[in-house]
Coordinates of C-alpha atoms and ligand atoms in Angstrom, one line a residue:
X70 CA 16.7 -15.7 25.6
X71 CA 13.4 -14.2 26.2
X72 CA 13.7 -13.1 30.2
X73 CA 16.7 -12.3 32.2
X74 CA 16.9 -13.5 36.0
X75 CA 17.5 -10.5 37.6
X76 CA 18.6 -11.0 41.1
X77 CA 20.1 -14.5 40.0
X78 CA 23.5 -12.4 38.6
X79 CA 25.3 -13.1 41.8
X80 CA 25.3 -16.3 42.8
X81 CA 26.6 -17.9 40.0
X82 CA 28.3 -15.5 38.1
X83 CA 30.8 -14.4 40.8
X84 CA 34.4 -14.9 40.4
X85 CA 34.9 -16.4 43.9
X86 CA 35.1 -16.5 47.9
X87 CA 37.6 -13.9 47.7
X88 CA 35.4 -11.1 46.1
X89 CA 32.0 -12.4 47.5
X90 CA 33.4 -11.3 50.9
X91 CA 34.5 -7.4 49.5
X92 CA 31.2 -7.8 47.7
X93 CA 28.1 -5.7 48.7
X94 CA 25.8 -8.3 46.8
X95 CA 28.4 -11.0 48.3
X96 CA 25.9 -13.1 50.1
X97 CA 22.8 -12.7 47.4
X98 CA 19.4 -13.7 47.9
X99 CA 18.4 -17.2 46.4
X100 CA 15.1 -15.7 44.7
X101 CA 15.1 -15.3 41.6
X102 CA 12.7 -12.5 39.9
X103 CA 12.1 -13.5 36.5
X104 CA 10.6 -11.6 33.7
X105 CA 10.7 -10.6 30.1
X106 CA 13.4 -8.3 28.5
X107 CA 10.7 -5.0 27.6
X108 CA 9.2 -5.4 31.2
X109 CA 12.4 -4.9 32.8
X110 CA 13.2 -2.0 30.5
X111 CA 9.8 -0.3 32.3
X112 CA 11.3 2.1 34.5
X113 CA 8.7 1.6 37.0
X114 CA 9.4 -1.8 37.0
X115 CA 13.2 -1.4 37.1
X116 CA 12.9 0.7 39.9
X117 CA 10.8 -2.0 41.9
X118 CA 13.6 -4.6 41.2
X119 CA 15.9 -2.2 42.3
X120 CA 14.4 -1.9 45.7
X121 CA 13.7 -5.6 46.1
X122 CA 17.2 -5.9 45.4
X123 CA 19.0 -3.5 47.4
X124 CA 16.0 -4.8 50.4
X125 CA 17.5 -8.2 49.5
X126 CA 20.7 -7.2 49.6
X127 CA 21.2 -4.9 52.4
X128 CA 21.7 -6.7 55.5
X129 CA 24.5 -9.1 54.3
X130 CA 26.1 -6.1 52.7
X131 CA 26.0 -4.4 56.1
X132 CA 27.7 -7.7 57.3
X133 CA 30.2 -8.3 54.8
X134 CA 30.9 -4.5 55.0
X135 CA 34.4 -4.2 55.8
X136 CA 36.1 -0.6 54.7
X137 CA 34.5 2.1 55.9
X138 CA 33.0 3.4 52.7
X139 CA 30.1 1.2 52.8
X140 CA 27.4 3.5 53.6
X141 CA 23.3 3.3 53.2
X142 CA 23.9 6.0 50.4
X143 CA 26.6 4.4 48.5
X144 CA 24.3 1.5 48.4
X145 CA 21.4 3.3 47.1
X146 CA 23.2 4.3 44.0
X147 CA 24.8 1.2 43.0
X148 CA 22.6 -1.0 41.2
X149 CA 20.9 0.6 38.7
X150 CA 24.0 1.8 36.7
X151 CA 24.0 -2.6 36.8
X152 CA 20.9 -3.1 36.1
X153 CA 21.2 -1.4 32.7
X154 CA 24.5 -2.3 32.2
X155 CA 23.2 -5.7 32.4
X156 CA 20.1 -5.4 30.3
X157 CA 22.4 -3.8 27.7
X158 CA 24.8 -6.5 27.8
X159 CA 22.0 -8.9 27.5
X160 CA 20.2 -7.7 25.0
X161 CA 23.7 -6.9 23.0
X162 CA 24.5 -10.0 22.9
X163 CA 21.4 -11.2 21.3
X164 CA 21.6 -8.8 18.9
X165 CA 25.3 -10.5 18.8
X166 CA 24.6 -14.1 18.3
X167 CA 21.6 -13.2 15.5
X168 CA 24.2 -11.4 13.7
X169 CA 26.5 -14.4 13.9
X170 CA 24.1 -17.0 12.8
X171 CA 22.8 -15.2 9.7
X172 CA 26.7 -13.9 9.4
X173 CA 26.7 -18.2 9.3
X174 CA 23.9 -18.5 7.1
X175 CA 25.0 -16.4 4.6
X176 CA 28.6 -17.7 4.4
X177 CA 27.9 -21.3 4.3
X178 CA 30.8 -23.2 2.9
X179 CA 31.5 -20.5 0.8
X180 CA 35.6 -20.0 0.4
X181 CA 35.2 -15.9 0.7
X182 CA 33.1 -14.9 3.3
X183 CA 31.6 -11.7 4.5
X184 CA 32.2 -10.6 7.6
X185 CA 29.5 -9.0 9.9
X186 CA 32.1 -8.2 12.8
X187 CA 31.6 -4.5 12.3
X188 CA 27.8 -4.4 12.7
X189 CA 28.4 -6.1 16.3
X190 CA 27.1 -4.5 20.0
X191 CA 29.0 -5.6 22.4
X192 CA 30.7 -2.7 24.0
X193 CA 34.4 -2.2 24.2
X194 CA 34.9 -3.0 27.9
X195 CA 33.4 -6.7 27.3
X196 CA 34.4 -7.2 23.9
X197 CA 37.5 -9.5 25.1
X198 CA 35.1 -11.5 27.1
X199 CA 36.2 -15.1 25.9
X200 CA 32.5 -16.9 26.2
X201 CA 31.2 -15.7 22.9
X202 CA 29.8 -19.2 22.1
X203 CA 29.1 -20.0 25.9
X204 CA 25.8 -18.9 27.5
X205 CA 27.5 -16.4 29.9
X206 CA 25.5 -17.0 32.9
X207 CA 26.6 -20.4 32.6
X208 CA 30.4 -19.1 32.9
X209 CA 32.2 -18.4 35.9
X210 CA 33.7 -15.0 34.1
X211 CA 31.9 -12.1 35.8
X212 CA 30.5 -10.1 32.6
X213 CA 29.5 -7.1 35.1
X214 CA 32.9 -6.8 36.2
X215 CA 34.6 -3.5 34.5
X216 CA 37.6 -4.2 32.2
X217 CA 39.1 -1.3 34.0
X218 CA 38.8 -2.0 37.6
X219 CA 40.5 1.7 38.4
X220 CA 37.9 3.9 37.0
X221 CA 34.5 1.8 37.5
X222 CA 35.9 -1.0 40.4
X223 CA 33.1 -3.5 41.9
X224 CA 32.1 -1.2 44.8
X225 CA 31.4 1.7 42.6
X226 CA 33.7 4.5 43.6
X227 CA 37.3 5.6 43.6
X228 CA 39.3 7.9 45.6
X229 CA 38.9 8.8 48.8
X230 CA 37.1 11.2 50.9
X231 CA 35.7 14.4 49.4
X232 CA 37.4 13.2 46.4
X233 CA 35.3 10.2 45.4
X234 CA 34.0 9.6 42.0
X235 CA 31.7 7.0 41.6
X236 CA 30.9 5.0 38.9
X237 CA 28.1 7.4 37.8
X238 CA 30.3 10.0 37.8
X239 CA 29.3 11.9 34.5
X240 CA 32.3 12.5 32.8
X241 CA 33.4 8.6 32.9
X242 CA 29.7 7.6 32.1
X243 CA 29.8 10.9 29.3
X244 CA 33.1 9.5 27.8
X245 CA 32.5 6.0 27.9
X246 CA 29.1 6.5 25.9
X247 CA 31.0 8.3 23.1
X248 CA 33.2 5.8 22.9
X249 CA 30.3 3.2 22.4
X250 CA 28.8 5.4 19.5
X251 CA 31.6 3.7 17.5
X252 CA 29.4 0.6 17.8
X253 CA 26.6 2.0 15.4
X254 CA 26.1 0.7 11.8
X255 CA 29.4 2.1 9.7
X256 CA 27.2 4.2 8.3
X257 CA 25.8 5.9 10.7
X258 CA 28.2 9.0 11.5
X259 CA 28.8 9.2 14.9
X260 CA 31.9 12.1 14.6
X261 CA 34.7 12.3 16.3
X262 CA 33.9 12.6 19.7
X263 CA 36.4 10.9 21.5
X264 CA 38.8 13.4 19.9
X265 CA 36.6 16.2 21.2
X266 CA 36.3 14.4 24.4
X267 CA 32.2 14.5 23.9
X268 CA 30.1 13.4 26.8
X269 CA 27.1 12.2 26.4
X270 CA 24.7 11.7 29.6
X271 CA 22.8 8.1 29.3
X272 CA 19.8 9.7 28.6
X273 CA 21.1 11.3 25.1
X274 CA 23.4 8.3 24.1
X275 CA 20.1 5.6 24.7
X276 CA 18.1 8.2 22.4
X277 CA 21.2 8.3 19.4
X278 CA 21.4 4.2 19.7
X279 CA 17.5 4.2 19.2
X280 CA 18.1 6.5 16.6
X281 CA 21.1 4.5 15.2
X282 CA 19.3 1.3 15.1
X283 CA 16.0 2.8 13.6
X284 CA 18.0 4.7 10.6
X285 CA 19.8 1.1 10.0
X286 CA 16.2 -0.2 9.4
X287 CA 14.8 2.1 7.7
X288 CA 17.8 2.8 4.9
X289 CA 17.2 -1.1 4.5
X290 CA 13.9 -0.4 3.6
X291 CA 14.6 2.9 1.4
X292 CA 17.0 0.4 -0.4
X293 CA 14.0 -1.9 -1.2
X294 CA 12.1 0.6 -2.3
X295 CA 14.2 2.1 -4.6
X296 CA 14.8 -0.8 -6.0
X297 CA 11.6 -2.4 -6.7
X298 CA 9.1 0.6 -7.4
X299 CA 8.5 2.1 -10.9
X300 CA 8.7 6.1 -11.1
X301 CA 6.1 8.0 -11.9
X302 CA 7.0 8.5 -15.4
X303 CA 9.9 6.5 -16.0
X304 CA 10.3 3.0 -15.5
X305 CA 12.3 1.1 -12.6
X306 CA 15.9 -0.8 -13.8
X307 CA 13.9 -3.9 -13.8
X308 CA 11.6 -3.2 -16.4
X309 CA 13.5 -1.0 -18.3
X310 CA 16.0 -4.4 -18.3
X311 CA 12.9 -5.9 -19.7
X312 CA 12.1 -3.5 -22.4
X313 CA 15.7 -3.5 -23.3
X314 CA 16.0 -7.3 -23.7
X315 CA 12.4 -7.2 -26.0
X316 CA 14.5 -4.5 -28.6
X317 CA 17.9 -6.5 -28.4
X318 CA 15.9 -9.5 -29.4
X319 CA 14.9 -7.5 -32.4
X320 CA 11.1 -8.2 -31.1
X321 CA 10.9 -4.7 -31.3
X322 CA 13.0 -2.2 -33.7
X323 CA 12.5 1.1 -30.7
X324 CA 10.3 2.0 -28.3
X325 CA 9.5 5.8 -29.2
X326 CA 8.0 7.1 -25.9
X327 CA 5.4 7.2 -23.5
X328 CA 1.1 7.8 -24.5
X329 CA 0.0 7.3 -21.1
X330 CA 0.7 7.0 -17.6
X331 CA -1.7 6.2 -15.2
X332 CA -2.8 5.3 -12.2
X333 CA -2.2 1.7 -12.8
X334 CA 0.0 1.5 -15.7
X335 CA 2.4 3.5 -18.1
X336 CA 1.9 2.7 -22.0
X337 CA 4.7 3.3 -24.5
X338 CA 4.5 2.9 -28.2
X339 CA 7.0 0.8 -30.2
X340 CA 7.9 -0.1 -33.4
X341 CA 7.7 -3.9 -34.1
X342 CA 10.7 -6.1 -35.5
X343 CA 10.7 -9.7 -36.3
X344 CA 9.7 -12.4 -34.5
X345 CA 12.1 -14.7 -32.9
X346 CA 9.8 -17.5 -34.2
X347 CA 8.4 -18.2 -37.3
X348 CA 4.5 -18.5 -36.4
X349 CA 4.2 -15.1 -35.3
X350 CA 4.1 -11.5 -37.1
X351 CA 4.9 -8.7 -34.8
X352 CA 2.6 -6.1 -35.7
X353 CA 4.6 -2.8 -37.3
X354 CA 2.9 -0.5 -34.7
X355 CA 2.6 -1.9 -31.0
X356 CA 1.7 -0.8 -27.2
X357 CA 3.7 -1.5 -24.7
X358 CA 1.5 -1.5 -21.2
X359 CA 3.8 -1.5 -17.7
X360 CA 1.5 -2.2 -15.3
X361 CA 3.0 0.0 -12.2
X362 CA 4.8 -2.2 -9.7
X363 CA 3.9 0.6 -6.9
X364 CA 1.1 -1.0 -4.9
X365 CA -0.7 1.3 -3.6
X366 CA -3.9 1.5 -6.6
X367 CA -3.9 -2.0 -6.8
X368 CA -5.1 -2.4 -3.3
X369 CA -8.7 -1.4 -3.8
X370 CA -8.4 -3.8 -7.2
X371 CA -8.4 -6.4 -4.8
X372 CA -12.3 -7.4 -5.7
X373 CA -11.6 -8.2 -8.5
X374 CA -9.4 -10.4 -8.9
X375 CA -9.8 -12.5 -5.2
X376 CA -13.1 -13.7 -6.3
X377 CA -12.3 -14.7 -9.4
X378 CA -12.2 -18.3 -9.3
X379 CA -9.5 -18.6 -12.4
X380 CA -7.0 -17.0 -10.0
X381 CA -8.4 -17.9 -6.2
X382 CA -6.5 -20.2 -5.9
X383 CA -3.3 -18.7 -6.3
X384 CA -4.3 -15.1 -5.0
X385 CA -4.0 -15.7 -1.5
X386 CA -0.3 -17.6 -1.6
X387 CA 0.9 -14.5 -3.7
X388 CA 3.4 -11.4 -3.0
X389 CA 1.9 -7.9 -4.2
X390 CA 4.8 -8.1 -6.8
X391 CA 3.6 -11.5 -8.8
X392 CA -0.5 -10.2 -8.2
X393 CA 0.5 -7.0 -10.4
X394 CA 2.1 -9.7 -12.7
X395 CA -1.3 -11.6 -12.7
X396 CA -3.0 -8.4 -13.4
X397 CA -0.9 -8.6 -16.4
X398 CA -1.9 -12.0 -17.1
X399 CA -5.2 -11.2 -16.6
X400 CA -5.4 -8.7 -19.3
X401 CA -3.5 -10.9 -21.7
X402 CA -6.2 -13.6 -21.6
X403 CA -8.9 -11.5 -21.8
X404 CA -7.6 -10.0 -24.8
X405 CA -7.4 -13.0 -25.9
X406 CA -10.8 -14.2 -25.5
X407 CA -12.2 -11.5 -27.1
X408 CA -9.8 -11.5 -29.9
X409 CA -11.4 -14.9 -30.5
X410 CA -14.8 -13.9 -30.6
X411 CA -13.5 -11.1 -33.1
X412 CA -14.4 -8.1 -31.0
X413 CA -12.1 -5.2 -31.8
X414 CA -9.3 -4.9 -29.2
X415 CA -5.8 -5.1 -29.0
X416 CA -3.8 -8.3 -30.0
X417 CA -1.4 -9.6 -27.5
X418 CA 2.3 -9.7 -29.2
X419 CA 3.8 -10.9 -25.7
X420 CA 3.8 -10.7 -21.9
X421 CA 6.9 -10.3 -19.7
X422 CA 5.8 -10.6 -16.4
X423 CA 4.4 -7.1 -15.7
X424 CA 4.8 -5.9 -19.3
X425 CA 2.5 -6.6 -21.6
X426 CA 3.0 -5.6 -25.9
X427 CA 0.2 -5.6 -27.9
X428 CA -0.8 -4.5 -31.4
X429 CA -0.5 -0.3 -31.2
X430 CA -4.4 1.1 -31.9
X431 CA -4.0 4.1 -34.2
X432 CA -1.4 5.3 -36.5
X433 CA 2.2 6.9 -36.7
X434 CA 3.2 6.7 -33.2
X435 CA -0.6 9.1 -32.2
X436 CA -2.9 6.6 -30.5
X437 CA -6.5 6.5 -31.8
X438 CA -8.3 8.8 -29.7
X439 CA -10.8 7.8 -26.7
X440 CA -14.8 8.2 -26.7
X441 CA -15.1 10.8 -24.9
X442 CA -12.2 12.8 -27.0
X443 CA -13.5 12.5 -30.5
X444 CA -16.7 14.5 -31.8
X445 CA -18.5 12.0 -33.8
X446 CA -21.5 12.8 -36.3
X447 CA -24.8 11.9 -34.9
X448 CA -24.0 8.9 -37.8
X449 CA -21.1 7.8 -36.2
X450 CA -22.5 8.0 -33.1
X451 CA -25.6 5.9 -33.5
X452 CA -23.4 3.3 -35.3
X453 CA -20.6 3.2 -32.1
X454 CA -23.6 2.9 -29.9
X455 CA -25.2 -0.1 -31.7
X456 CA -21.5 -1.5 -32.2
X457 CA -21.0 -1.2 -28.4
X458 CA -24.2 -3.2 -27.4
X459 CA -23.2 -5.8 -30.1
X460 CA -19.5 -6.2 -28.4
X461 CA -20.9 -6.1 -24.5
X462 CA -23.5 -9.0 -26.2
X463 CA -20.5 -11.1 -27.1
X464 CA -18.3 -10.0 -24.2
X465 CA -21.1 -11.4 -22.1
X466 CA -21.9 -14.5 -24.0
X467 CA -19.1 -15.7 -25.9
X468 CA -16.2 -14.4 -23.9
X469 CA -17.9 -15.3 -20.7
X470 CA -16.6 -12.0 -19.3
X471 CA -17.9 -8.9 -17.8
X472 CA -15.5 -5.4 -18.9
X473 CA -16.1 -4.1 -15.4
X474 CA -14.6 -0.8 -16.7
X475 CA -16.0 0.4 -19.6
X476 CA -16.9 3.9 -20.0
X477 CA -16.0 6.5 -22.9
X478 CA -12.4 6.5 -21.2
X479 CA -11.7 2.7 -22.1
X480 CA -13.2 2.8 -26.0
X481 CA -11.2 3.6 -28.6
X482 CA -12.2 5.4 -32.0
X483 CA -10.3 3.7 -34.6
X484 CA -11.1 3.2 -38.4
X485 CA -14.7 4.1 -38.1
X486 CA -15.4 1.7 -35.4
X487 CA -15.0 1.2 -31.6
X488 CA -12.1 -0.7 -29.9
X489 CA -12.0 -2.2 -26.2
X490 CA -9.1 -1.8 -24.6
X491 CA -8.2 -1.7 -21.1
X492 CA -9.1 -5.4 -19.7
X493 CA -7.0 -6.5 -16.7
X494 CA -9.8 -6.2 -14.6
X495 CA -12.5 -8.1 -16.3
X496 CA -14.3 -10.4 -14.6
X497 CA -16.8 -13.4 -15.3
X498 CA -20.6 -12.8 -14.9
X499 CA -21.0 -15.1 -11.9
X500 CA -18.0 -13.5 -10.2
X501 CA -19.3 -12.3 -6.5
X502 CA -20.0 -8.7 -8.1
X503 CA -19.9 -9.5 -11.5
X504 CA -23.7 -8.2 -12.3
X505 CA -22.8 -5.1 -10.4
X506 CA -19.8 -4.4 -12.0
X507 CA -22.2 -5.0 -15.3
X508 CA -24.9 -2.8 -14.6
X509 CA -22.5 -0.1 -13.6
X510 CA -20.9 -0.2 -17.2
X511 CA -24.6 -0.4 -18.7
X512 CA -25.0 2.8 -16.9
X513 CA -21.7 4.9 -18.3
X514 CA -22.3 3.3 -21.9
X515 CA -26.3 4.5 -21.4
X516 CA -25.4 7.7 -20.0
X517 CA -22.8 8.5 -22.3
X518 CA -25.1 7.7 -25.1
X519 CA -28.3 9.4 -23.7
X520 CA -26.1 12.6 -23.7
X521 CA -24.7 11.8 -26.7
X522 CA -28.0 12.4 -28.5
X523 CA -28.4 8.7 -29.8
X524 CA -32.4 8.4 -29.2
X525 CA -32.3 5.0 -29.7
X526 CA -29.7 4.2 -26.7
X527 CA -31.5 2.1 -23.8
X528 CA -32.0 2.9 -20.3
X529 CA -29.2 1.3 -18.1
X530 CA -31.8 -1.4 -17.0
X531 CA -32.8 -1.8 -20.9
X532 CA -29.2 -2.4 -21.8
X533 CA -28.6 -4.3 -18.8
X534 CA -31.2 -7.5 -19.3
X535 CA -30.6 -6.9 -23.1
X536 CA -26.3 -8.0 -22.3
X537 CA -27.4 -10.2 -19.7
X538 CA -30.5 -11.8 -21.0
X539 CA -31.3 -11.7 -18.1
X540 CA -35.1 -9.8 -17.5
X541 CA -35.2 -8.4 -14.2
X542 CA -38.4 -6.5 -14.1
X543 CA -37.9 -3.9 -11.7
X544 CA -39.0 -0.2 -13.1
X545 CA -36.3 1.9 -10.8
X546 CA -32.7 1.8 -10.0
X547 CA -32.7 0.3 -6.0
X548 CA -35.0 -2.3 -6.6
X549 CA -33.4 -2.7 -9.5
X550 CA -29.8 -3.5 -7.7
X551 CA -31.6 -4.9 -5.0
X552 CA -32.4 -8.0 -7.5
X553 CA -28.9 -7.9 -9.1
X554 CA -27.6 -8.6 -5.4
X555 CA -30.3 -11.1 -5.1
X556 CA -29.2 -12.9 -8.1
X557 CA -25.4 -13.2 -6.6
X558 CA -26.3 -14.0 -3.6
X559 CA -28.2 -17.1 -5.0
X560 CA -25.0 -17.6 -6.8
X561 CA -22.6 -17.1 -4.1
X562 CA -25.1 -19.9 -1.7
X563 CA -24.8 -22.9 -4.8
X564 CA -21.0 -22.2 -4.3
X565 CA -21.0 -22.7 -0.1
X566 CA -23.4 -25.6 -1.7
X567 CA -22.2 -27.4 -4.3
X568 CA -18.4 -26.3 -4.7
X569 CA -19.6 -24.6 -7.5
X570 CA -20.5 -21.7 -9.6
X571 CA -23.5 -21.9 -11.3
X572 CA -22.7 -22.1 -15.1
X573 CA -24.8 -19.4 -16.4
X574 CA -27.7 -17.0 -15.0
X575 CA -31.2 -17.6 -16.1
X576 CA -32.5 -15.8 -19.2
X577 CA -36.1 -15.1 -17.9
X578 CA -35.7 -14.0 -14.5
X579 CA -36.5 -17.6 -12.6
X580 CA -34.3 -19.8 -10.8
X581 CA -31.3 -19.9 -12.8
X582 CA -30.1 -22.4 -14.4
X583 CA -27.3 -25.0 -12.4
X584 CA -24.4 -26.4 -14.0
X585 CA -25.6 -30.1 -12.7
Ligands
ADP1721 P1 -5.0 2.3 -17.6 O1 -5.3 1.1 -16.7 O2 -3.9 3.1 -17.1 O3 -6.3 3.1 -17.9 P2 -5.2 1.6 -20.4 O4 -5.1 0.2 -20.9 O5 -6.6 2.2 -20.4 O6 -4.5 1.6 -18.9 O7 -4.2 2.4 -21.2 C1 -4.0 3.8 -21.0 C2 -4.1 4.6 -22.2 O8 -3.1 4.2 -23.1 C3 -5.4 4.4 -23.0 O9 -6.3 5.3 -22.6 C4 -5.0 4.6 -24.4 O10 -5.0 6.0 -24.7 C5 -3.5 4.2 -24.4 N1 -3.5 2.8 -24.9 C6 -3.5 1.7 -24.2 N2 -3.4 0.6 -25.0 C7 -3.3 1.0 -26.2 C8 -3.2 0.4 -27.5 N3 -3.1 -0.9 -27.6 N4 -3.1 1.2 -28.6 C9 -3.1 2.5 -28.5 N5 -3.3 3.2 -27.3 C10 -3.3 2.4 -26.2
MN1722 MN1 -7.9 2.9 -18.9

């Protein structure tokens, strides 16, 4: 139900002739003031109603008024204690009949069901109310009317005299809120304050449901947390169940510790068994790469992987959880590719959704040290450099695929030559910024070399049209990028044009050439 007639609660809802004449909203107004659930909670707006009410209200009270207790003041102070009795009500039962229909859902035809009774709202005064299934406007059960007529009775006051309590009286109000703390979630400890005879004003017991209700939502959410993200160091019960399952296969013989974590992933070495199948030799020494099922560094990884057209398609339909699994993916085929064109890089042993085990670069459990940890003889170093342009050569052109992070920290140093690693992120040349993402590994590789003290190393715009093949002319950095945009742009228009990417950039610089 999304809004509550207000003022039509009398007419309808009253048990009879014989209490509409005791009544002081007996003889109600026929308007009916609707509007939605959070407007009436407005206090401004309560307080409005409240006066068109009472203004509604007052002269057929002072008609039907028959005791002499009826009084302009008693008046003022009856409704709103109603009102949000009534919004309460309302909005408890809808919190009521959700619970019941997923409590529904979730049983089914099932012989043992689970029972949500505890987790229900409706208070204790109402709770025997018989129109659970029944729309209880529709009934002719009064749900305002007080289970215990003595201490809160229609007109709102008991006793006599000097004596009176009315229905706000504090202590009844107080007591009766503690005893509708035992509503909360079981969880939620609400003490024992009937036993202490707590009494808690309106004001504080509204503030402790808030509470109550926001603590149920967020423990649900701590739960799923808990569950689903991978530790900073160790690994969550869902990939450690993975792990577990590729050693009791005998896949792998043990899995001796951790060589890296880092932002993105946490890498383990392993000792390899036998292969369940035949076909396959499971290298002695292997890598195990978790990529880290906590979302957060993958968000700005988004570039790469929603414009690449080999996994568009499926980006957008995906969770977070199965786009870290395609980061996994990613790397797996990419390894592969380059595999095939024999540069030196991992070999891919398996993937298991997020996990990825590949052949282990180095020896005896110590990885193979990166670039930029090794000191390398001027030798060495001219001959990584030359090796390096040779692999971004073939990375370009016979893996189709730019490393979009290579840098000292990605290359290996492993039986006198360089290894690749690191390729989840690898994208093809005519991705949307595949030529950036080029020329900004043209200038670590340059850099690194340049400092390195290899004379021979290129400029990043030498390297860059030497990878590409492309020969953009431009003799300084912007204008330099400013053609590189150029280039994707044109690109990026034959897709809006055609439906497609162009097949390959041009290798002097004019219009490229279009896969037609
Ligand atoms: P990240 O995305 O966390 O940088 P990497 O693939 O670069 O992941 O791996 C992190 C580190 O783990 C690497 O710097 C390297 O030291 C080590 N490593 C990764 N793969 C291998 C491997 N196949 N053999 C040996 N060491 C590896
Ligand atoms: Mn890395």
């Amino acid at each position: 139900m999304d809004s509550v007639g207000v003022a039509a609660a009398a007419p309808d809802a009253g048990p009879g002739p014989a209490w509409q004449s005791k009544c002081p909203w007996g003889a109600p107004s026929t308007t009916s003031i609707s509007c939605s659930l959070a407007d009436v909670m407005s206090e401004q707006l309560a307080k409005e109603l409240q006066l068109e009410e009472e203004n509604a209200a007052f002269p057929e009270v002072v008609a039907a008024a028959e005791g002499p207790f009826i009084t302009g003041e008693n008046v003022d102070t009856s409704s709103d204690l109603m009102l949000a009795q009534m919004l309460q009500m309302e909005f408890d039962r809808e919190y009521d009949a959700q619970l019941r229909r997923e409590e529904k859902k979730i049983n089914g035809d099932s012989k043992v069901s689970i029972s949500f009774e505890n987790y229900r709202k409706v208070h204790p005064y109402d709770s025997d109310s018989s129109e659970d299934e029944v729309d209880w406007q529709d009934t002719r059960h009064d749900p305002y009317r007080a289970d215990k007529p003595t201490t809160t009775p229609r007109r709102g006051f008991i006793g006599k005299g000097k004596d009176i309590t009315t229905k706000h009286d504090e202590v009844v109000c107080g007591r009766k809120n503690t005893a509708r703390m035992e509503n909360f979630a079981p969880e939620f400890q609400v003490g024992d304050g009937i036993g202490m005879d707590l009494k808690l004003s309106n004001q504080v017991f509204n503030a402790l449901k808030q509470h109550a209700y926001s603590e149920e939502r967020r423990s649900a959410r701590l739960h799923e947390k808990k569950e689903h993200s991978t530790a900073e160091k160790a690994v969550d019960p869902k990939t450690r169940l993975l792990l577990y399952k590729m050693v009791n296969s005998g896949m792998l013989e043990t899995i001796t510790g951790c060589i890296s974590t880092g932002k993105e992933s946490v890498v383990f070495h392993a000792y390899g068994g036998n292969s369940p199948t035949e076909d396959k030799v499971i290298p002695p020494e292997c890598a195990i790469k978790v990529f880290k099922t906590t979302l957060n560094e993958f968000k700005n990884r988004d570039k790469y992987m929603k414009d690449d057209y080999r996994f568009k398609d499926r980006f957008s339909k995906l969770n977070p959880r199965k786009i870290i699994r395609m980061w996994a993916e990613k790397e797996m085929h990419n390894l592969t590719r380059m595999q095939n064109a024999g540069i030196p890089c991992p070999q891919v042993v398996t993937l298991k959704k997020h996990v990825l085990v590949m052949s282990f670069i180095g020896q005896d459990q110590v990885p193979a040290p990166k670039l930029k940890d090794v000191t390398l003889s001027t030798e060495d170093m001219k001959k990584a450099y030359y090796q390096i342009l040779n692999m971004m050569q073939q990375l370009y052109k016979e893996c189709n695929l730019v490393h979009a992070d290579l840098s000292e920290y990605n290359m290996l140093w492993h039986d006198g030559k360089v290894w690749l690693i690191d390729v989840s992120q690898s994208v093809e040349p005519t991705h949307p910024h595949g030529l950036e993402f080029l020329f900004r590994d043209c200038r670590n590789v340059s850099q690194f070399f340049q400092k390195g003290g290899v004379a021979e190393a290129l400029n990043e715009r030498e390297l860059f049209n030497a990878v590409s093949g492309l020969n953009i002319t431009a003799d300084n950095e912007v204008d330099f990028q400013a053609e590189i945009e150029a280039l994707e742009k044109m690109n990026e228009d034959h897709v809006q044009n055609h439906g497609k990417k162009l097949s390959t950039f041009s290798s002097d610089g004019d219009p490229p050439i279009f896969d037609e």
